[in-house]
PDB file of C-alpha atoms in Angstrom:
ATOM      1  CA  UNK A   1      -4.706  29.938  14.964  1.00 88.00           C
ATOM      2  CA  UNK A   2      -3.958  28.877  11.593  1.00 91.00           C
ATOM      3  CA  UNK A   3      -6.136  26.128  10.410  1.00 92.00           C
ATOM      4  CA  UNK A   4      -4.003  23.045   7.877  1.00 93.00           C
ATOM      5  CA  UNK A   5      -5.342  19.986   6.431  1.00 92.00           C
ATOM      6  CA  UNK A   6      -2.503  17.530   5.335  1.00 93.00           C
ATOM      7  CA  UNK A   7      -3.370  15.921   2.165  1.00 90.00           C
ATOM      8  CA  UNK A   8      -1.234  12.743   1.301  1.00 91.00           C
ATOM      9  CA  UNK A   9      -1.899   8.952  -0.053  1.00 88.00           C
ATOM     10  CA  UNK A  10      -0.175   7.063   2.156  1.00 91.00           C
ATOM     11  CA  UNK A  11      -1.143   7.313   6.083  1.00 91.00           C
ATOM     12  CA  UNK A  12       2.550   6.606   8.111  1.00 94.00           C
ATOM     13  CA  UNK A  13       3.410   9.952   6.188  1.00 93.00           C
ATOM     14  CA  UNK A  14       0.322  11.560   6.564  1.00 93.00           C
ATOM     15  CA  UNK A  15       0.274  11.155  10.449  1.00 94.00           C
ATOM     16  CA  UNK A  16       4.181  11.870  10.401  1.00 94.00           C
ATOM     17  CA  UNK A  17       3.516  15.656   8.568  1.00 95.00           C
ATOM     18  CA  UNK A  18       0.418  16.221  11.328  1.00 95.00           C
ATOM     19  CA  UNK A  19       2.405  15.512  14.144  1.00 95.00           C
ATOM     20  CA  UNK A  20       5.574  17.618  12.649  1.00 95.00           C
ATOM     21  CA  UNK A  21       3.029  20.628  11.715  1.00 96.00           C
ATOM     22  CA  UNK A  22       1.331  20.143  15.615  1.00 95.00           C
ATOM     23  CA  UNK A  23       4.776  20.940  17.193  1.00 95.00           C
ATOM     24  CA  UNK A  24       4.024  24.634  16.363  1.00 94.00           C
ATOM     25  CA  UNK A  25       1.373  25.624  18.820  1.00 93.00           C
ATOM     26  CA  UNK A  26      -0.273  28.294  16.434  1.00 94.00           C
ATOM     27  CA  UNK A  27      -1.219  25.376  14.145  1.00 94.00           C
ATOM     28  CA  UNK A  28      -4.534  23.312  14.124  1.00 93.00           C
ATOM     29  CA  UNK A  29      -4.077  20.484  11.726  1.00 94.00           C
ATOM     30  CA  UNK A  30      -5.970  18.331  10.471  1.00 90.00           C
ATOM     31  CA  UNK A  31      -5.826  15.633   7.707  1.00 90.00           C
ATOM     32  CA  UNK A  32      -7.365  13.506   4.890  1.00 87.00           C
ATOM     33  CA  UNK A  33      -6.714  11.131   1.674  1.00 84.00           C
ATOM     34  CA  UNK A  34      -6.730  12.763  -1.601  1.00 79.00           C
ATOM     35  CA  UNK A  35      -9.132   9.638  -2.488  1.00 73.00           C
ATOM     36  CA  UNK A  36     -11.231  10.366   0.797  1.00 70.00           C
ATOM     37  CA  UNK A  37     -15.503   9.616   0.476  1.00 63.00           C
ATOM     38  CA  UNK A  38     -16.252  12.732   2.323  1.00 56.00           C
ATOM     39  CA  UNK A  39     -19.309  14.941   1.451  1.00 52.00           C
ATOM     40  CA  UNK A  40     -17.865  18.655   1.460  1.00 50.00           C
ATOM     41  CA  UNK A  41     -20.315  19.350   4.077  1.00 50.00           C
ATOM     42  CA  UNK A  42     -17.991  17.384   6.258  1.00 55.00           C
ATOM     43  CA  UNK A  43     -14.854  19.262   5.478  1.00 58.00           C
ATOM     44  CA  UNK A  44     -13.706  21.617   8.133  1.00 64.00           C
ATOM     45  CA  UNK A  45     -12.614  24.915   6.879  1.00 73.00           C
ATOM     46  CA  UNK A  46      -8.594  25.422   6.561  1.00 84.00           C
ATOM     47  CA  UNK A  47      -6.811  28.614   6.036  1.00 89.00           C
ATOM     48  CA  UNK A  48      -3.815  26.454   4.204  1.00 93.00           C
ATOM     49  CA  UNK A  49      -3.650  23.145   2.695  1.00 91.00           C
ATOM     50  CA  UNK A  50      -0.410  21.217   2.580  1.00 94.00           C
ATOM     51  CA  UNK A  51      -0.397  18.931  -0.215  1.00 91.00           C
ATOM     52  CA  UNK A  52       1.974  15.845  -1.400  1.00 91.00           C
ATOM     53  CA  UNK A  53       2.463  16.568  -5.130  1.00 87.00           C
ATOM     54  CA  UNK A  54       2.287  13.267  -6.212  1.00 84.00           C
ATOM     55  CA  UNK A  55      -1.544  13.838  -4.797  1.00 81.00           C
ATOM     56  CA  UNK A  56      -1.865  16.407  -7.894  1.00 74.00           C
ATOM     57  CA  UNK A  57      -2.157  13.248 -10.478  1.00 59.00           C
ATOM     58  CA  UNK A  58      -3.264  14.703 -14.348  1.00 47.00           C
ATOM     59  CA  UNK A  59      -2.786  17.624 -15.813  1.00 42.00           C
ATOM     60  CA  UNK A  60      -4.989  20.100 -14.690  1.00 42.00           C
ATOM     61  CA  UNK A  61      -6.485  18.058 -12.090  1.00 43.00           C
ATOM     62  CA  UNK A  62      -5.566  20.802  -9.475  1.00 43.00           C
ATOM     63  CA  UNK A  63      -7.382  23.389 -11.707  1.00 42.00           C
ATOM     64  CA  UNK A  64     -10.924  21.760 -11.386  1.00 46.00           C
ATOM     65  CA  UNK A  65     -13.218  23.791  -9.505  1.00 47.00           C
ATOM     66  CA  UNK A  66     -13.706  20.353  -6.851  1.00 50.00           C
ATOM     67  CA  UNK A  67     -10.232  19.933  -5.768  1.00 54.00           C
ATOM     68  CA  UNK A  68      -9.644  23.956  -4.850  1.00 56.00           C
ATOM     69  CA  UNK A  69     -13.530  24.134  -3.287  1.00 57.00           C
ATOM     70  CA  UNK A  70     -12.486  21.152  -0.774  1.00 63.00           C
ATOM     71  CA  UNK A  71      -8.968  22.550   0.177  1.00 65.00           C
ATOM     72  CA  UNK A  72      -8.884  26.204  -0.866  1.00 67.00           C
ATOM     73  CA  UNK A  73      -6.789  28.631  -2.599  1.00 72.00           C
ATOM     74  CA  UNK A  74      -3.978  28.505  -0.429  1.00 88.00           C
ATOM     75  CA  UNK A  75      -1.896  25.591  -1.414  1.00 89.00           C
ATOM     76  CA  UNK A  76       1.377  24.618  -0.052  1.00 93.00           C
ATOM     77  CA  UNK A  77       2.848  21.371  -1.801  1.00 92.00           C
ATOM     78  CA  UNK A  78       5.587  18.968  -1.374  1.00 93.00           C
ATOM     79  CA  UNK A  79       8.063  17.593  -4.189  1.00 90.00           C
ATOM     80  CA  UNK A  80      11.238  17.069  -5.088  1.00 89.00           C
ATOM     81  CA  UNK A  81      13.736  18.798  -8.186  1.00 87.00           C
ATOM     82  CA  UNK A  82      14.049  15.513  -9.393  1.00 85.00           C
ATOM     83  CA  UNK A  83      10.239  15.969 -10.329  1.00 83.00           C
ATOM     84  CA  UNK A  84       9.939  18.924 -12.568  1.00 81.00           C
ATOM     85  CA  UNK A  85       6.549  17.694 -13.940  1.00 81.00           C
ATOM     86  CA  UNK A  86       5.401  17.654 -11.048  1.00 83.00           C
ATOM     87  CA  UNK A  87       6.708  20.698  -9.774  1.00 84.00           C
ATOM     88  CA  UNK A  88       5.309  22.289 -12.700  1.00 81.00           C
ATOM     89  CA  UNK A  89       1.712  20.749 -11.763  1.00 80.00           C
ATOM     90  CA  UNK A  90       1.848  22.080  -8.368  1.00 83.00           C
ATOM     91  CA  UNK A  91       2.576  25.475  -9.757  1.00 82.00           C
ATOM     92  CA  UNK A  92      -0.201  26.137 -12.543  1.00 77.00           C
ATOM     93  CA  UNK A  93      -2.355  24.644  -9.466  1.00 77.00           C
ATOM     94  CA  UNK A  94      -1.256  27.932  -8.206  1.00 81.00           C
ATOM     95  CA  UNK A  95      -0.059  26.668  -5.108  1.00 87.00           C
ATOM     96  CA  UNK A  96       1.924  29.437  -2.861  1.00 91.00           C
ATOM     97  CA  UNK A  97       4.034  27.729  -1.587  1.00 93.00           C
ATOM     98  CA  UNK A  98       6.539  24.595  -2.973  1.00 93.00           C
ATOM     99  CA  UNK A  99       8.465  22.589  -0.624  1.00 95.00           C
ATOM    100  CA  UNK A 100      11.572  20.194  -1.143  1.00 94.00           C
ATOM    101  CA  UNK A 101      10.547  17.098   0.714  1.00 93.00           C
ATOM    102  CA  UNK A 102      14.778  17.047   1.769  1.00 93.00           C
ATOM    103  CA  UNK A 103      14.605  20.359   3.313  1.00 92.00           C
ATOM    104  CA  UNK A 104      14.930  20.684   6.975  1.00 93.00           C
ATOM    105  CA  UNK A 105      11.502  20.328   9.233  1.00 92.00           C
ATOM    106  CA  UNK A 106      11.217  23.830  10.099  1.00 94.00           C
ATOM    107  CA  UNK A 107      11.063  24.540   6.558  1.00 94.00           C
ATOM    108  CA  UNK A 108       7.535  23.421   5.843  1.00 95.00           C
ATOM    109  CA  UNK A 109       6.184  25.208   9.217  1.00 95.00           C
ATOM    110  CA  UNK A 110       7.740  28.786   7.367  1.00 95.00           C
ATOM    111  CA  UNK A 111       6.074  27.765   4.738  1.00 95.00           C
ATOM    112  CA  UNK A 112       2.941  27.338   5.843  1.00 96.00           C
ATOM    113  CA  UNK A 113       2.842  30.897   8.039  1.00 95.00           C
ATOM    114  CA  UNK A 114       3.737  32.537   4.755  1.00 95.00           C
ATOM    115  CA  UNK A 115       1.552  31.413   2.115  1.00 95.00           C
ATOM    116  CA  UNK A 116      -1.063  32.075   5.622  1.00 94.00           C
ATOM    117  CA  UNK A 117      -0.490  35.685   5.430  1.00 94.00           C
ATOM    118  CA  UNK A 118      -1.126  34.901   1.390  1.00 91.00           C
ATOM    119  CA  UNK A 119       2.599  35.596   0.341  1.00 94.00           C
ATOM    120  CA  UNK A 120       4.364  32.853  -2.042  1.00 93.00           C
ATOM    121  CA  UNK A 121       7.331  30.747  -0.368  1.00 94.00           C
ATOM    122  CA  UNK A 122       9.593  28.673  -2.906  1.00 91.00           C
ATOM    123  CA  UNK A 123      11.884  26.282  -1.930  1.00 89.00           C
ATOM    124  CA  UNK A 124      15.441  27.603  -3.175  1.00 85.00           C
ATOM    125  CA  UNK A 125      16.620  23.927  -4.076  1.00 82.00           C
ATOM    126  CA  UNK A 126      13.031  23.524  -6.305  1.00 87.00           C
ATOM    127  CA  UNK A 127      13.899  27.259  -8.329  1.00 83.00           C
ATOM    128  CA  UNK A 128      16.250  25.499 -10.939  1.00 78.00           C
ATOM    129  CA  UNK A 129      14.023  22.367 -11.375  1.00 78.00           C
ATOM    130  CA  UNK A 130      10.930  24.768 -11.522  1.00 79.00           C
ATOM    131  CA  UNK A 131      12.733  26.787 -14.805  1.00 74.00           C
ATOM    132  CA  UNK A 132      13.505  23.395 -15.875  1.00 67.00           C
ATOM    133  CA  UNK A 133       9.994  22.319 -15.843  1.00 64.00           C
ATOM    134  CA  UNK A 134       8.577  25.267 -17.309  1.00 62.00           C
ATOM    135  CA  UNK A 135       8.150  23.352 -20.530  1.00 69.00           C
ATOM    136  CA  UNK A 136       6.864  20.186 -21.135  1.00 74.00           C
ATOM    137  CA  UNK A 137       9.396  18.637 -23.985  1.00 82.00           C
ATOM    138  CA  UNK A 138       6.682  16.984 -26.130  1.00 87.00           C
ATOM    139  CA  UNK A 139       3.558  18.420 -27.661  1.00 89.00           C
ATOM    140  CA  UNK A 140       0.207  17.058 -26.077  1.00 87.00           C
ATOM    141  CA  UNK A 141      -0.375  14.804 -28.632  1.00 92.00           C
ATOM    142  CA  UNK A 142       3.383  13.041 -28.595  1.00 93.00           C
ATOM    143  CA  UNK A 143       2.211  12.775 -24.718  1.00 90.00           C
ATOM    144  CA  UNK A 144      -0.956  10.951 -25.290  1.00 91.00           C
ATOM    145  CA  UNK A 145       1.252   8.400 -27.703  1.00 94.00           C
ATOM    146  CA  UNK A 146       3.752   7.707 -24.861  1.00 92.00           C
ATOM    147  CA  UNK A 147       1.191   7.619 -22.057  1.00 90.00           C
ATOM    148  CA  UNK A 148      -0.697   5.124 -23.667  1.00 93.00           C
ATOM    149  CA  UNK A 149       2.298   3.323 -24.534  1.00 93.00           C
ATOM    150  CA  UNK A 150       3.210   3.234 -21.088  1.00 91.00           C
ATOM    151  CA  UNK A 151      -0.046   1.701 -19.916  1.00 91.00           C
ATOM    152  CA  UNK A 152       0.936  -1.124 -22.674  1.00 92.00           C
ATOM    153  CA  UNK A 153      -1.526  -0.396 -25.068  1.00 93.00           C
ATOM    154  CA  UNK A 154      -0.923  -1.648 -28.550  1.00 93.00           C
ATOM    155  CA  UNK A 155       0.200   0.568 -31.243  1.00 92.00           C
ATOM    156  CA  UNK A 156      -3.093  -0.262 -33.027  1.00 93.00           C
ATOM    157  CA  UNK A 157      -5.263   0.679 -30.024  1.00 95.00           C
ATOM    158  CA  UNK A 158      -3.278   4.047 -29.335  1.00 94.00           C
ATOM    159  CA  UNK A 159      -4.144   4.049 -33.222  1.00 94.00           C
ATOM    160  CA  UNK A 160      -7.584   3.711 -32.520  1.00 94.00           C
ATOM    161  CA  UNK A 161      -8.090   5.616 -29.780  1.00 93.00           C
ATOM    162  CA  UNK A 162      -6.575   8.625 -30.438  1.00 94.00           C
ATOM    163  CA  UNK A 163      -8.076   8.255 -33.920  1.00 94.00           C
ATOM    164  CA  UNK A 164      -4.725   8.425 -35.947  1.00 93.00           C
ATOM    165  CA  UNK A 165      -3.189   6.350 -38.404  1.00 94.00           C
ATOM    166  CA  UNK A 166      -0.485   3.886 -37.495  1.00 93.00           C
ATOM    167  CA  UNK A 167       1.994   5.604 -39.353  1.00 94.00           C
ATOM    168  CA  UNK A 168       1.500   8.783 -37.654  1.00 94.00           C
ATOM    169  CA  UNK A 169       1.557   6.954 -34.387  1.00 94.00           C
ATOM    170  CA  UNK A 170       4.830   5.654 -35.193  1.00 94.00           C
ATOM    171  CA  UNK A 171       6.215   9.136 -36.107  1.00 94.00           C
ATOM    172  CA  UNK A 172       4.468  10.777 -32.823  1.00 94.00           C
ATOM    173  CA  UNK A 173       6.760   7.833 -30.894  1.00 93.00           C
ATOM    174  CA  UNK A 174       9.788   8.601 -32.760  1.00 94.00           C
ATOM    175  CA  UNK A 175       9.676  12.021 -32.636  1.00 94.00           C
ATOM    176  CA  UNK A 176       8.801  11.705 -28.729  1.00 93.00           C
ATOM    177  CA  UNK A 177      11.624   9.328 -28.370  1.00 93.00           C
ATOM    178  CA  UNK A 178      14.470  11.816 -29.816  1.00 92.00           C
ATOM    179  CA  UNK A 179      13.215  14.963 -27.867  1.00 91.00           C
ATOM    180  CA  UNK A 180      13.512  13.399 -24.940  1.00 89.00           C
ATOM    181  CA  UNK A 181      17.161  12.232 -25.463  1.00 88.00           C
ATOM    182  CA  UNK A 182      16.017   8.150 -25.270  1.00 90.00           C
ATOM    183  CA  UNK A 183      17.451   4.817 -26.692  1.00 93.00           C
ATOM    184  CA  UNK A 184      14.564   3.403 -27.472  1.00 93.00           C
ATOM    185  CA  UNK A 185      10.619   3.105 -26.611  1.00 91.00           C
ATOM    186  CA  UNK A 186      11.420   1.974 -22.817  1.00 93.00           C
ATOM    187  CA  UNK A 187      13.649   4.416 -22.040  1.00 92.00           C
ATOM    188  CA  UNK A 188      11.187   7.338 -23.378  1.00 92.00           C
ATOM    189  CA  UNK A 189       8.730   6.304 -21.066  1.00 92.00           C
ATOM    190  CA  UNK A 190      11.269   5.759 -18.209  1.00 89.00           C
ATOM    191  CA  UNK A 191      12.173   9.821 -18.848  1.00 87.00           C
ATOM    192  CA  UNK A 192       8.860  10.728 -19.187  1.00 85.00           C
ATOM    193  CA  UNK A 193       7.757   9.124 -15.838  1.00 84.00           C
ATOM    194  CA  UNK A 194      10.627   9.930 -13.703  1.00 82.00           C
ATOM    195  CA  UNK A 195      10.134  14.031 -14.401  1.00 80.00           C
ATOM    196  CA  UNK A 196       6.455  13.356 -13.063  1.00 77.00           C
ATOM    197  CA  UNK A 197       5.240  14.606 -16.590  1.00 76.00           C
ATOM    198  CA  UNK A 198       2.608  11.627 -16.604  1.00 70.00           C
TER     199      UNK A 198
END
């Protein structure tokens, strides 16, 4: 038996991936929230966790030593190509195995007996979007500008907190705004959230 835990946010789809993953009789599944209270006493082992990709939020949040001690090493995640910072997250989490969430049910169970027998399983449809996400257009700092910008934080408060002048702020923005092909502030952020990159 191979033992999966289903991580996802939202329960209809969590329940809908355990029941899909229980058709396989060599499967014993099991599944919690990413934002679950449980003590890691109360986690039952798993030989491979299947992840929603959204689930891996910041940047480097998959690296910390927490996330990988509560579902192990052996990470098979879900996304999409029209996600490539996402796609990008799930792979420096060093999951095995990356899954389009439009690929046919079957799919996901091959998935998950390959990255078992520790072997990596990409998606063919997430290949291109994973080249395309191999580098984040904007410098960490640009990011910081537009993420805060995002959350609707004043210039002068991304100012402040980031301890930089205004001036540079408004260059960080600009500059942010042309890599990423945008009209305007808006549309920036728009780009930046619909490639998962925040």
């Amino acid at each position: 038996m191979v033992r999966i835990r289903v991580v996802h946010d939202e329960e209809l789809l969590r329940s809908a991936l355990v029941e899909l993953l229980r058709s396989d009789d060599t499967l014993e599944v099991s599944a919690m929230s990413p934002r679950a209270d449980v003590r890691d006493d109360e986690v039952l082992p798993t030989d491979v966790c299947v992840v929603d990709g959204e689930c891996l939020q910041g940047p480097g949040e998959a690296h910390d030593a927490p996330f990988r001690a509560r579902h192990g090493d052996l990470l098979v995640v879900l996304t999409t190509p029209r996600r490539p910072g996402v796609l990008r997250r799930a792979f420096d989490a060093g999951a095995l195995g990356l899954v389009d969430k439009n690929a046919p049910a079957q799919r996901l169970i091959t998935a998950v007996h390959t990255v078992a027998k520790g072997e990596r399983f990409l998606d063919a449809a997430l290949t291109v979007a994973l080249l395309e996400g191999a580098v984040m257009p904007l410098t960490a700092r640009e990011l910081s500008v537009l993420s805060l910008a995002a959350e609707g934080t004043p210039m002068a408060d991304i100012a402040a907190r980031l301890h930089l002048s205004r001036g540079t702020v408004r260059n960080y923005m600009a500059t942010a705004i042309r890599k990423l092909g945008a009209r305007n502030r808006v549309d920036a952020i728009r780009i930046l959230q619909d490639a998962g990159w925040t």
